[in-house]
PDB file of C-alpha atoms and ligand atoms in Angstrom:
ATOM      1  CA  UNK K 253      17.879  10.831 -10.966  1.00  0.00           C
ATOM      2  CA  UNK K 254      17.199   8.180  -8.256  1.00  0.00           C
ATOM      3  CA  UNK K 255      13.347   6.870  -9.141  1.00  0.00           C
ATOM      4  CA  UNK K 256      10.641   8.050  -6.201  1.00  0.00           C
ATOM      5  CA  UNK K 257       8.299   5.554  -5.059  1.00  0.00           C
ATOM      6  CA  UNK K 258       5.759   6.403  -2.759  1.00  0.00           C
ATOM      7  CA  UNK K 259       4.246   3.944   0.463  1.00  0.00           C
ATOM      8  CA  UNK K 260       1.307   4.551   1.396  1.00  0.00           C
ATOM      9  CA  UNK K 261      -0.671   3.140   4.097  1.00  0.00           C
ATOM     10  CA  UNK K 262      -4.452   3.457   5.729  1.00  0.00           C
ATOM     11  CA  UNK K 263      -5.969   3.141   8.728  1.00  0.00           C
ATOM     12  CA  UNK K 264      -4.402   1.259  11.575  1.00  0.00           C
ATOM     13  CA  UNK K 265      -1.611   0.749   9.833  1.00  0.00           C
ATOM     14  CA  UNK K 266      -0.010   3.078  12.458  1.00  0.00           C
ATOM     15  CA  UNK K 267      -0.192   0.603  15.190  1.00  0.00           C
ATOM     16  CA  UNK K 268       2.078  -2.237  13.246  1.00  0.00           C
ATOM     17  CA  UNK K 269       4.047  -4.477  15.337  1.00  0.00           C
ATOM     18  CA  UNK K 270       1.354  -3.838  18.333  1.00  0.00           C
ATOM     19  CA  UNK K 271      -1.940  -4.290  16.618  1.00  0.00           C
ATOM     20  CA  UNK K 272      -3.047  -8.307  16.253  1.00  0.00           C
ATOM     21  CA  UNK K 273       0.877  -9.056  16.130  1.00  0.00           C
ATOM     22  CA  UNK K 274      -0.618 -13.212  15.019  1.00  0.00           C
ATOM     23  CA  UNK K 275      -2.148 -11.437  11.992  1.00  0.00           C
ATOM     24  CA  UNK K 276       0.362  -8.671  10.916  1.00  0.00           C
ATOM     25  CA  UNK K 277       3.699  -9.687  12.450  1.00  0.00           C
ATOM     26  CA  UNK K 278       5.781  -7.777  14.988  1.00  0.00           C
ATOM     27  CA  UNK K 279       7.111  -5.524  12.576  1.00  0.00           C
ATOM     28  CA  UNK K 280       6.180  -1.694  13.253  1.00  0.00           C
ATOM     29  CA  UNK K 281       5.827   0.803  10.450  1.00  0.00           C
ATOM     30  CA  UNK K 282       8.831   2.518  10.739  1.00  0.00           C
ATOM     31  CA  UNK K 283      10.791  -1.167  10.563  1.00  0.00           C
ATOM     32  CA  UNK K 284       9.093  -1.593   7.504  1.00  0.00           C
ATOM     33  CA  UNK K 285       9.932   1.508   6.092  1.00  0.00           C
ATOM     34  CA  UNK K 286      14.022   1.031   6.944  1.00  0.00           C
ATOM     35  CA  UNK K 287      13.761  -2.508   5.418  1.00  0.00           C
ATOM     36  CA  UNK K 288      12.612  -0.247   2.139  1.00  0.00           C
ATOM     37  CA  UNK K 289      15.118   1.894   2.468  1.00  0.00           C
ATOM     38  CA  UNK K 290      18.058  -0.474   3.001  1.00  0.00           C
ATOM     39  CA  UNK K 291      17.058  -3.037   0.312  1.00  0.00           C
ATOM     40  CA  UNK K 292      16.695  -0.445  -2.512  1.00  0.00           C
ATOM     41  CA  UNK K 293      19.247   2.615  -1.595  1.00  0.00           C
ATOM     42  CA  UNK K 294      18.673   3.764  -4.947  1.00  0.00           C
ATOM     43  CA  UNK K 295      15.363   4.583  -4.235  1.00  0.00           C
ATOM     44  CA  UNK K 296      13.654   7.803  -2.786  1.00  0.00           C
ATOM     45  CA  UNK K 297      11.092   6.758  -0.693  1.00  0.00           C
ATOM     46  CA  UNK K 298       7.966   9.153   0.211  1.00  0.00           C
ATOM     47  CA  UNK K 299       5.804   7.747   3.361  1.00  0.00           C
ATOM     48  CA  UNK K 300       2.294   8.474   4.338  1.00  0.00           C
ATOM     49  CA  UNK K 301      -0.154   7.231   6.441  1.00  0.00           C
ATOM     50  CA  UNK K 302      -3.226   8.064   7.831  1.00  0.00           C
ATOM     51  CA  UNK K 303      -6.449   6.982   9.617  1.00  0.00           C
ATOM     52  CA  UNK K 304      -9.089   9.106   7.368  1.00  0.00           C
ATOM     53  CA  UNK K 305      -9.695   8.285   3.648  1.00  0.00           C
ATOM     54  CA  UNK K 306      -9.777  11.850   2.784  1.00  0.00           C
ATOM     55  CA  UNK K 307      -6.383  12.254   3.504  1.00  0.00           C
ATOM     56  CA  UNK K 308      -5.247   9.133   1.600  1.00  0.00           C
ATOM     57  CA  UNK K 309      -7.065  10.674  -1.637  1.00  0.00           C
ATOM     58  CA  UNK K 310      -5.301  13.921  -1.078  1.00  0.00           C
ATOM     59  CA  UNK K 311      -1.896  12.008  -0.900  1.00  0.00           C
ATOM     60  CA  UNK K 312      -2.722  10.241  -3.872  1.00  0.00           C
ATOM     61  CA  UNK K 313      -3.675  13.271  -5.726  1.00  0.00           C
ATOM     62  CA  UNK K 314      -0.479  15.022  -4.621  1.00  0.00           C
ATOM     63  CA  UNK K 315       1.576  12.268  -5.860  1.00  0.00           C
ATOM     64  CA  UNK K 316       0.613  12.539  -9.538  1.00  0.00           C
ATOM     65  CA  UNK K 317       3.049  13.132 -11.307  1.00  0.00           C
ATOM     66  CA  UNK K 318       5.451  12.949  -8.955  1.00  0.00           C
ATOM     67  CA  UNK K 319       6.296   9.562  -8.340  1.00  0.00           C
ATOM     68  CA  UNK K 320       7.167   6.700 -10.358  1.00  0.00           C
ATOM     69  CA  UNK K 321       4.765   4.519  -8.873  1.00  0.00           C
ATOM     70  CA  UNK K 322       3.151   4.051  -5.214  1.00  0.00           C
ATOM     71  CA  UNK K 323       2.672   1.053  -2.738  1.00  0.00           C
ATOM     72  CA  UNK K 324      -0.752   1.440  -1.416  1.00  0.00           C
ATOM     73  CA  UNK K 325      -2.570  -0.687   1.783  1.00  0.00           C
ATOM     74  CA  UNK K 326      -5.619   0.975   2.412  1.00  0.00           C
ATOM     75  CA  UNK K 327      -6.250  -1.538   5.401  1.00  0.00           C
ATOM     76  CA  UNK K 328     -10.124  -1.831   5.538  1.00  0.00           C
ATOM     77  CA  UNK K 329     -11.217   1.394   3.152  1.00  0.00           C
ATOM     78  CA  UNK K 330      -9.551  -1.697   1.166  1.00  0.00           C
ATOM     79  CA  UNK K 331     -13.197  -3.152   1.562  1.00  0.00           C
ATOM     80  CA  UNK K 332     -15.591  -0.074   1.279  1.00  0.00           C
ATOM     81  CA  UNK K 333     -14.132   2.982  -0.421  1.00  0.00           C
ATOM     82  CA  UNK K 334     -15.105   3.506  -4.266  1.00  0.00           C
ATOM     83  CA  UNK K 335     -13.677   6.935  -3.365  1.00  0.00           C
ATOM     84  CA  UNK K 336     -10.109   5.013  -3.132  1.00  0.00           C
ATOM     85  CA  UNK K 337     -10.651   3.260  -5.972  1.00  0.00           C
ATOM     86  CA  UNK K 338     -11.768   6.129  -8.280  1.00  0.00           C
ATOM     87  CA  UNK K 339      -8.412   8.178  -6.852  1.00  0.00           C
ATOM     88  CA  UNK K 340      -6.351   5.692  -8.168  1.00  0.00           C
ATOM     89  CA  UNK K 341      -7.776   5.855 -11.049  1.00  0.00           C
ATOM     90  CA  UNK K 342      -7.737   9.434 -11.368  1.00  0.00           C
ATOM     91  CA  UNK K 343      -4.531   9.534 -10.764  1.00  0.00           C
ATOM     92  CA  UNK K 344      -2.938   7.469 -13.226  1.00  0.00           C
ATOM     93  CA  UNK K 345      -0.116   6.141 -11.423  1.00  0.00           C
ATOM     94  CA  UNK K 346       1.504   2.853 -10.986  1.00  0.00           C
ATOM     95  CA  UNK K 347       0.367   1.647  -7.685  1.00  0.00           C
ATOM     96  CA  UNK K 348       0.277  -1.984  -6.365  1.00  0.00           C
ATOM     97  CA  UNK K 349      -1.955  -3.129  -3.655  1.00  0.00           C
ATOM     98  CA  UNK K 350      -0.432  -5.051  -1.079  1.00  0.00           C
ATOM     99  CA  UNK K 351      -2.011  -6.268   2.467  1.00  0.00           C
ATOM    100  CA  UNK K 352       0.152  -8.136   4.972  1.00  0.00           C
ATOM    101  CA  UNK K 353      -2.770 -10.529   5.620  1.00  0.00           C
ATOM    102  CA  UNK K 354      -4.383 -12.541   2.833  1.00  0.00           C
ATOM    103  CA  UNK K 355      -8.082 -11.462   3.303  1.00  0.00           C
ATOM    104  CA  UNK K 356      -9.459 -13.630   1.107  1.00  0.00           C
ATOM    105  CA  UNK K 357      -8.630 -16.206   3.924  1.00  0.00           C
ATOM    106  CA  UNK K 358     -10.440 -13.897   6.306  1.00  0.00           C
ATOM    107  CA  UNK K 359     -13.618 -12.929   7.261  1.00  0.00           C
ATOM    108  CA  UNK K 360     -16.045 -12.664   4.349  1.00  0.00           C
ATOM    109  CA  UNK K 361     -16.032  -8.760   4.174  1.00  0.00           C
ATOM    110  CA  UNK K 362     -12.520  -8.575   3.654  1.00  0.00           C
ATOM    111  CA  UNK K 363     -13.048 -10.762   0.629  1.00  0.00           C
ATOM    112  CA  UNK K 364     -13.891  -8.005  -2.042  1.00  0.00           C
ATOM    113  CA  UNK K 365     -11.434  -5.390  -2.302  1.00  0.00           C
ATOM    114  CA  UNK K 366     -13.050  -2.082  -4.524  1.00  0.00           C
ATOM    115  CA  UNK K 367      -9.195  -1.064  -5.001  1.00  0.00           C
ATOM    116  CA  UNK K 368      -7.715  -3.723  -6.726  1.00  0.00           C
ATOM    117  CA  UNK K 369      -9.239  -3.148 -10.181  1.00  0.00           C
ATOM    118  CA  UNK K 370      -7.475   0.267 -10.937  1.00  0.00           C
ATOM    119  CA  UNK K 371      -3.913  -1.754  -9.288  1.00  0.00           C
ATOM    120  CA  UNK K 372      -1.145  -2.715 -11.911  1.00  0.00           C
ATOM    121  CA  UNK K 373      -1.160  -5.627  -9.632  1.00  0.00           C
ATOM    122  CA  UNK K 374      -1.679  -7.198  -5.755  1.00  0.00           C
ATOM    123  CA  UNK K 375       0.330  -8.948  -3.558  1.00  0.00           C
ATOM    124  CA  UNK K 376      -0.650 -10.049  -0.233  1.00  0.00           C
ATOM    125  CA  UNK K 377      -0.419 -12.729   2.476  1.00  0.00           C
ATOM    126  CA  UNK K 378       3.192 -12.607   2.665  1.00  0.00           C
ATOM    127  CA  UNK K 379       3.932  -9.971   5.367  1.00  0.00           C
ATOM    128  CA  UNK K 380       5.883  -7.414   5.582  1.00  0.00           C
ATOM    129  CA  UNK K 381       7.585  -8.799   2.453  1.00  0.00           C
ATOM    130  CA  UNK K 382       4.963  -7.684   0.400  1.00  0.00           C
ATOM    131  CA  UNK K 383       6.088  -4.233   0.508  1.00  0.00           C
ATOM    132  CA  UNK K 384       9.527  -5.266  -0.741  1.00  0.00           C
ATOM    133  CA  UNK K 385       8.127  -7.482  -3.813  1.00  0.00           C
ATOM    134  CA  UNK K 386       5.783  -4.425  -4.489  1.00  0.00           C
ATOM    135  CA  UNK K 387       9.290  -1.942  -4.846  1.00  0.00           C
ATOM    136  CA  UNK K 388       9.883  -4.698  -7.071  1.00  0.00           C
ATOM    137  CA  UNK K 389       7.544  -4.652  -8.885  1.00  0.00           C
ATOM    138  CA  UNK K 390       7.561  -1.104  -9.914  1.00  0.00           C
ATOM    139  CA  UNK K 391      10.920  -0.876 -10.366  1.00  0.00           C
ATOM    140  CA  UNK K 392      10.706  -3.142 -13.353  1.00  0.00           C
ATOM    141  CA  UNK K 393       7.454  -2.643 -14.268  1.00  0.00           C
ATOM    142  CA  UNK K 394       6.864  -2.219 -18.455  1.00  0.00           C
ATOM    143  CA  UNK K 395       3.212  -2.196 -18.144  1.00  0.00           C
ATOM    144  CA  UNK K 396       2.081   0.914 -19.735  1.00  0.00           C
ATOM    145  CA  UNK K 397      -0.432   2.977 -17.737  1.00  0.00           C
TER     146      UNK K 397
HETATM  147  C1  LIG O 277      -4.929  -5.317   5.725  1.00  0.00           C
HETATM  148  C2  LIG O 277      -6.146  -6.234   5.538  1.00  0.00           C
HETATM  149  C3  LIG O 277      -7.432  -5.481   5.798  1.00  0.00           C
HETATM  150  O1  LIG O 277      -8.541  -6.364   5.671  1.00  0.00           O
HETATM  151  C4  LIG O 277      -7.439  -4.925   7.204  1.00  0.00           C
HETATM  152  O2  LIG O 277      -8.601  -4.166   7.425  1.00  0.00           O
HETATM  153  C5  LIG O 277      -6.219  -4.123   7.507  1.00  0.00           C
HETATM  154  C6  LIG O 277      -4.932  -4.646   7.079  1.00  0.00           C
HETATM  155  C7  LIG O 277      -3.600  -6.112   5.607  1.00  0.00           C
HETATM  156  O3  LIG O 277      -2.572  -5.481   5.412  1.00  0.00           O
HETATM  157  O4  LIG O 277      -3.605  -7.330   5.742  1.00  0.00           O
HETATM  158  O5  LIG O 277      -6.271  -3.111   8.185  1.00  0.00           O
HETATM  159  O6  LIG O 277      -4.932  -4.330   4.717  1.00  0.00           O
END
């Protein structure tokens, strides 16, 4: 059975490719999303975002179980939601963190991230990349849970 890997992405993510293109490149959501799809054809790929935090958690919890593992960018609830970072706990899943940006080169508030303890692992500052690497990541991940 092909593995099932879930992306799932926060608020403002939606405007990719428009929003601060010098920050987060020129690449929309949905580009991203075919680059997934054409790099890893054995993978089925589940896609979510959303601008409330509520209905990130909800995703999450729906996912358990269900998926071998989950790329998450909560965008800024990155920087203020213990509610994310409990859900991933809950959840036990695989998920990697990945930002486009590196905000520890940023502003100070986007310097502490509440989400990346309860991560198998982070990648960021690479662009839209990221989201490939993090595939990879799962894909051959033997960390147990
Ligand atoms: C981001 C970084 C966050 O600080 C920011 O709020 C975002 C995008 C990134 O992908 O670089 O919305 O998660």
């Amino acid at each position: 059975m092909k593995p099932t890997i879930l992306i799932l992405n926060g608020p403002n993510l939606n405007l990719l490719g428009i929003r601060e293109p010098h920050i987060y490149g020129r690449k929309s959501l949905d580009d991203v999303y075919q680059s997934l799809r054409e790099r890893f054809p054995e993978v089925t790929f589940q896609t979510f975002q959303s601008n409330s935090e509520g209905a990130l958690i909800d995703r999450l919890h729906e996912a358990r179980g269900q998926v071998m593992g989950v790329v998450f960018n909560p965008g800024a609830y990155t920087h203020t939601s213990i509610a994310l970072y409990d859900a991933v706990k809950a959840v036990e899943l695989h998920v990697i963190e990945v930002h486009l940006s590196l905000p520890e080169a940023r502003e100070q508030y986007r310097h502490h991230s509440y989400v990346t303890p309860a991560c198998q692992g982070r990648i960021a500052g690479l662009g839209a990349i990221g989201y490939q690497l993090a595939v990879e990541a799962l894909l051959n991940s033997t960390k147990p849970m």
